[in-house]
Coordinates of C-alpha atoms and ligand atoms in Angstrom, one line a residue:
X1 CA 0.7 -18.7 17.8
X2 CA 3.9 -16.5 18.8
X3 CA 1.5 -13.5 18.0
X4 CA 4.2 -12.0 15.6
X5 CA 2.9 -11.5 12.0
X6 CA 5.6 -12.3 9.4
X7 CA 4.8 -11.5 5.6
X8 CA 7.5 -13.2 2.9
X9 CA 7.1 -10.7 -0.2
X10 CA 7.2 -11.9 -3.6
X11 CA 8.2 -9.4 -6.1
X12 CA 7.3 -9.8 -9.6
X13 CA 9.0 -7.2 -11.9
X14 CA 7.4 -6.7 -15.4
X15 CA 9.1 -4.2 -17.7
X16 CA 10.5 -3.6 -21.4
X17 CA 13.4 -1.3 -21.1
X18 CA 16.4 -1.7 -18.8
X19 CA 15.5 0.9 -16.7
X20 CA 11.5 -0.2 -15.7
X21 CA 14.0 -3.4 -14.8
X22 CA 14.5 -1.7 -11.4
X23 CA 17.4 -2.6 -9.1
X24 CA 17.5 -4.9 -6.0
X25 CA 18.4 -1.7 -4.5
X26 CA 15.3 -0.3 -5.1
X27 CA 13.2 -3.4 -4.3
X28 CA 15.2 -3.2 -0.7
X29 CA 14.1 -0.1 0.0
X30 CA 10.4 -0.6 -0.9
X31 CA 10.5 -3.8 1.7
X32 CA 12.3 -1.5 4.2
X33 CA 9.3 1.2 4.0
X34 CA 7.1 -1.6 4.4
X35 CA 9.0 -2.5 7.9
X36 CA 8.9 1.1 9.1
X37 CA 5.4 1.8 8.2
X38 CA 3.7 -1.1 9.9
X39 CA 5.9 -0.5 13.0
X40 CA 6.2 2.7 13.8
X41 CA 10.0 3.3 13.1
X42 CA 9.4 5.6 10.0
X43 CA 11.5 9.0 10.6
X44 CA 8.0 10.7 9.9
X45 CA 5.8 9.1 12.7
X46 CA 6.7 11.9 14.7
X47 CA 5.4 15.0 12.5
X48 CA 1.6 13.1 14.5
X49 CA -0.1 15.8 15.4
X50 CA -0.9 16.0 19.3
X51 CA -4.8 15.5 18.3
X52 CA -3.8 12.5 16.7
X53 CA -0.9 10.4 18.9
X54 CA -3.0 8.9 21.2
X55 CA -4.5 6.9 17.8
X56 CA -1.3 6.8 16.3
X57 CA -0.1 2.9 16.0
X58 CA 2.1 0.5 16.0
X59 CA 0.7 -2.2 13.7
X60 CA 3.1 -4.5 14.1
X61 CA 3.3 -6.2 11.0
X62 CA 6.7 -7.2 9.7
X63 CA 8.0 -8.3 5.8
X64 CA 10.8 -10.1 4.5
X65 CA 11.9 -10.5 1.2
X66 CA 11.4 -13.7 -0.3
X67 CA 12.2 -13.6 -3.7
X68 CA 12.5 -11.3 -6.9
X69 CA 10.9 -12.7 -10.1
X70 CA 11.9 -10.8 -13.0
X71 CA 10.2 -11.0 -17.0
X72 CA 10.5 -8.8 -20.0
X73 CA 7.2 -8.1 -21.9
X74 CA 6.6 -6.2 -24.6
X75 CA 4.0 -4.0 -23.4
X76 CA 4.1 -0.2 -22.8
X77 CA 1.5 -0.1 -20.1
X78 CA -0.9 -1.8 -18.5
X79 CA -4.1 -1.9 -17.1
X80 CA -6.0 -2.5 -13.7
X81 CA -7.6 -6.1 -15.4
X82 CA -4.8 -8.2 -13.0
X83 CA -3.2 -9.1 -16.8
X84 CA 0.3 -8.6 -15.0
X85 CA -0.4 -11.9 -12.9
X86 CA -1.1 -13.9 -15.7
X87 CA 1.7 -15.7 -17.1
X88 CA -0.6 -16.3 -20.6
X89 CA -1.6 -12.6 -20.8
X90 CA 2.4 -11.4 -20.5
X91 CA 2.5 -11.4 -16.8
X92 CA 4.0 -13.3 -13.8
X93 CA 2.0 -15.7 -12.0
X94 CA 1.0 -15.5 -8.4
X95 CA 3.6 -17.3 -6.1
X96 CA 1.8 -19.4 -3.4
X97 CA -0.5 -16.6 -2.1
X98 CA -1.4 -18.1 1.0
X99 CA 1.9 -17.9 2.2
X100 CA 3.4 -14.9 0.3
X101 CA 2.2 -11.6 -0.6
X102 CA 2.8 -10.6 -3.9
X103 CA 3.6 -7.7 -5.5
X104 CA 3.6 -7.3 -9.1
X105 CA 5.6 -4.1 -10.3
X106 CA 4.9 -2.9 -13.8
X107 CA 6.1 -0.3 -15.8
X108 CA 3.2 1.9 -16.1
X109 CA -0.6 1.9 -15.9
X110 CA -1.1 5.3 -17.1
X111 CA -2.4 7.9 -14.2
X112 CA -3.2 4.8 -11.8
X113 CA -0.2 4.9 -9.6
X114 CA -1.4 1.5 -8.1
X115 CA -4.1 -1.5 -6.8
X116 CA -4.5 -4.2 -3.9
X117 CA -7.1 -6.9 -3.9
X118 CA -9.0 -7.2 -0.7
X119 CA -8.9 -10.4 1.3
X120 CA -11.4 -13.5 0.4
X121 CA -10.9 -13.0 -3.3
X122 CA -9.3 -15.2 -5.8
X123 CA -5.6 -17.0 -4.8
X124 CA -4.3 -16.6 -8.9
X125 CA -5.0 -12.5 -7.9
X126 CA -4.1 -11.8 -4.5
X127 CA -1.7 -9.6 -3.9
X128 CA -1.0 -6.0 -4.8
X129 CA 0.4 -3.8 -8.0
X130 CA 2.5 -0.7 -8.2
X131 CA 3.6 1.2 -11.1
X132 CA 7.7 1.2 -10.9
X133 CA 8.1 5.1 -10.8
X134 CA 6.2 5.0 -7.6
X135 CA 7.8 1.9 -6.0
X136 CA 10.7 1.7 -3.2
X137 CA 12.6 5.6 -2.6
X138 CA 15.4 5.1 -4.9
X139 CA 16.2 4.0 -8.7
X140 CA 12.9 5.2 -10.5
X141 CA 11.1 6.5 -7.2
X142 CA 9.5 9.5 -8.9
X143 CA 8.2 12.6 -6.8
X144 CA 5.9 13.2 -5.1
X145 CA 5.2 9.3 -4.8
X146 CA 9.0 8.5 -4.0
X147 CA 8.6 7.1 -0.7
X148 CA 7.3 3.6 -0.8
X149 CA 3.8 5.0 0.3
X150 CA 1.4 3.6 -2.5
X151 CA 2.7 0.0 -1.4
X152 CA 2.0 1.0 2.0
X153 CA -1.2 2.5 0.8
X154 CA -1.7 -0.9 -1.2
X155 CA -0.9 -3.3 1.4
X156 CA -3.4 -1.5 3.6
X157 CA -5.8 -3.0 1.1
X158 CA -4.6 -6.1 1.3
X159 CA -5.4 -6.4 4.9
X160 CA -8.5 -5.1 4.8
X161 CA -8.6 -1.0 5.1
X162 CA -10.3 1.0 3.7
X163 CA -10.1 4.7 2.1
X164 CA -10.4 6.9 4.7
X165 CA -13.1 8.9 3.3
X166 CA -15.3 5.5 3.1
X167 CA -15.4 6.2 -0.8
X168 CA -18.3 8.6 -0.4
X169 CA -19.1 12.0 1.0
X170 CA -18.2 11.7 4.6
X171 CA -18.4 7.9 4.4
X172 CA -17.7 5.1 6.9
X173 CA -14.1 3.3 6.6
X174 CA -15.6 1.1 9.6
X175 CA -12.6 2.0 11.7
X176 CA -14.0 4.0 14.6
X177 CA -10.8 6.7 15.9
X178 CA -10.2 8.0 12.6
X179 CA -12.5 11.0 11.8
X180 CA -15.1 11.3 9.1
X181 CA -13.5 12.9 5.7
X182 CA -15.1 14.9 3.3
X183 CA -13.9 13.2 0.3
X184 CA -10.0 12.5 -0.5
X185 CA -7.6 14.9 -0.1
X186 CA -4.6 15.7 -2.5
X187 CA -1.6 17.2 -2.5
X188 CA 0.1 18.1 1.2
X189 CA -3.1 19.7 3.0
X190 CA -1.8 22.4 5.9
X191 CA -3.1 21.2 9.5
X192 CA -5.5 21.8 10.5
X193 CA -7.8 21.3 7.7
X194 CA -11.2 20.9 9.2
X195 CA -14.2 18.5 7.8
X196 CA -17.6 19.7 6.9
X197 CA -19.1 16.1 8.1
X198 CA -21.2 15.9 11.5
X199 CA -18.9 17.6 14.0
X200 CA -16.7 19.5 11.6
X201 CA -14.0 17.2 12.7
X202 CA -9.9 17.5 12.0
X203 CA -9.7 15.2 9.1
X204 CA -6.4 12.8 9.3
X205 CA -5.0 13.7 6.0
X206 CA -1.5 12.3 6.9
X207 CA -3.1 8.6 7.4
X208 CA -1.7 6.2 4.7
X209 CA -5.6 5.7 3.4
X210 CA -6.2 9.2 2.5
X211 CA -4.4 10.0 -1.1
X212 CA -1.6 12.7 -0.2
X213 CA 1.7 12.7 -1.1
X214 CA 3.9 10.3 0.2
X215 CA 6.1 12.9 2.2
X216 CA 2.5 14.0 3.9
X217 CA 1.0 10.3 5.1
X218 CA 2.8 8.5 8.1
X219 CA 0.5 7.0 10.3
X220 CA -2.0 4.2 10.5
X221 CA -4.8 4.3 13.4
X222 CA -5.4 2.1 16.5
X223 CA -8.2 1.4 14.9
X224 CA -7.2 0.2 11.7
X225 CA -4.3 -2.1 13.4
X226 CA -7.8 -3.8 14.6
X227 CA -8.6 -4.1 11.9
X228 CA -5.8 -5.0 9.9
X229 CA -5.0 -7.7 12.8
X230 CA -8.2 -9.2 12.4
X231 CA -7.5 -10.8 9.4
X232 CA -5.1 -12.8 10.1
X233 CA -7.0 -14.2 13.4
X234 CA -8.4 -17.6 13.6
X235 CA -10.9 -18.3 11.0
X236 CA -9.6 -15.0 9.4
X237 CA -9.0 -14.8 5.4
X238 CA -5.4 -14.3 5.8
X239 CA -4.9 -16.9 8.4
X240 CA -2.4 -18.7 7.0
X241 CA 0.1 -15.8 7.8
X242 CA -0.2 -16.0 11.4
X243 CA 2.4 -18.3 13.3
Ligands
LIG1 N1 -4.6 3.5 -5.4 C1 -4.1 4.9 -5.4 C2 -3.9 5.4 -6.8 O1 -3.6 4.7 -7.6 C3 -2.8 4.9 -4.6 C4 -2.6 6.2 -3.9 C5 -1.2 6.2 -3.2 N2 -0.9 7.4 -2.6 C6 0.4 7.9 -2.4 N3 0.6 9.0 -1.8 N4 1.4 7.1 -2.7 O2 -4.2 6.6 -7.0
ZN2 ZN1 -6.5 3.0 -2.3
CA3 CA1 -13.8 6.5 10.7

């Protein structure tokens, strides 16, 4: 092991009309996102609040582009049923998900701007799914979800995170630094915006698992690089990643 995490991504685009047929441009610049997320380098990491840098990582994760599969279907929108990887249902099958993550980009699935599948479940439905207008930050990139952030959100699913709000009032996302949340927040909350959990904490609404706008989320946790890390370890379900 080099200790260097390498993640070939497989793009699937789904669409009916020339323009949900979205550009290599625009695929580029969701893959690039994905680079400057995971490492630091996005021009946003340093809007971290001083409360929050010493948390603030580096994950350390990098993605290439492997290849761009590309189908018409006649279908106006879709739902979150994984229909889109199935080649008999319309879709685009899975490309060798032990050794690629795939993302399947469709061209809508009504208020749902995307969806990730968690590690350990079926091969034929790994991977993640991303409506186009909220894909990459050019071509259809709509605001405020036109800067690659649901795939970043997305892909924190697929290695493991979880919402930051532990999907409950003041849950547990069983990553330790990042404080408790009262619930999801929306929108571009000012800082700081205080929780009413046990401690009143500062809650981290500009970490990628909360559900802001993209221009207001730029920073994973220490934390949650352990545990993203973790499952690509030895033994770990997304082993096979590692080199
Ligand atoms: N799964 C979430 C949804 O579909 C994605 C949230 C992404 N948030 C963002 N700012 N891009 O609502
Ligand atoms: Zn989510
Ligand atoms: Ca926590």
């Amino acid at each position: 092991a080099t200790g260097t995490i390498t993640i070939p991504v497989v793009v699937n685009v789904i669409y009916r009309t020339a323009t949900e047929n979205i550009s290599d441009a625009q695929i580029a610049s969701q893959i690039s996102v994905l680079n400057e997320d995971f490492n630091a380098t996005n021009s946003d990491f340093s809007k971290t609040p001083s409360v929050f840098t010493s948390v603030a990582a580096n994950v350390g994760i990098h993605f290439t582009l492997s290849k761009v599969v590309r189908k018409y279907a006649n279908k106006r929108s879709w739902r979150t049923n994984n229909d889109m990887k199935k080649s008999a249902k319309g879709g685009i099958d899975a490309t060798d998900p032990a050794n690629n993550l795939n993302i399947w980009v469709v061209n809508d699935m009504g208020g749902i701007l995307g969806y990730a599948q968690f590690p350990g479940g079926a091969a034929a439905t790994d991977g993640v799914v991303v409506a186009q207008r909220y894909f990459g930050r050019t071509g259809t990139a709509t605001a405020p979800f036109n800067l690659g952030r649901t795939a970043t959100h997305e892909v924190g699913h697929w290695v493991n995170l979880r919402h930051i709000w532990g999907d409950a009032t003041c849950g547990n996302d069983q990553v330790g630094d990042t404080p408790s949340h009262n619930a999801a927040n929306y929108g571009c909350p000012s800082f700081p915006h205080y929780s009413t959990c046990a401690g009143s904490p500062v809650e981290m609404t500009m970490n990628y698992m909360d559900y802001t706008d993209d221009a207001c989320m730029y920073m994973f946790s220490n934390g949650q690089k352990s545990r993203m890390l973790a499952v690509f370890a030895t033994g770990g379900p997304r082993a096979s990643f590692a080199d």
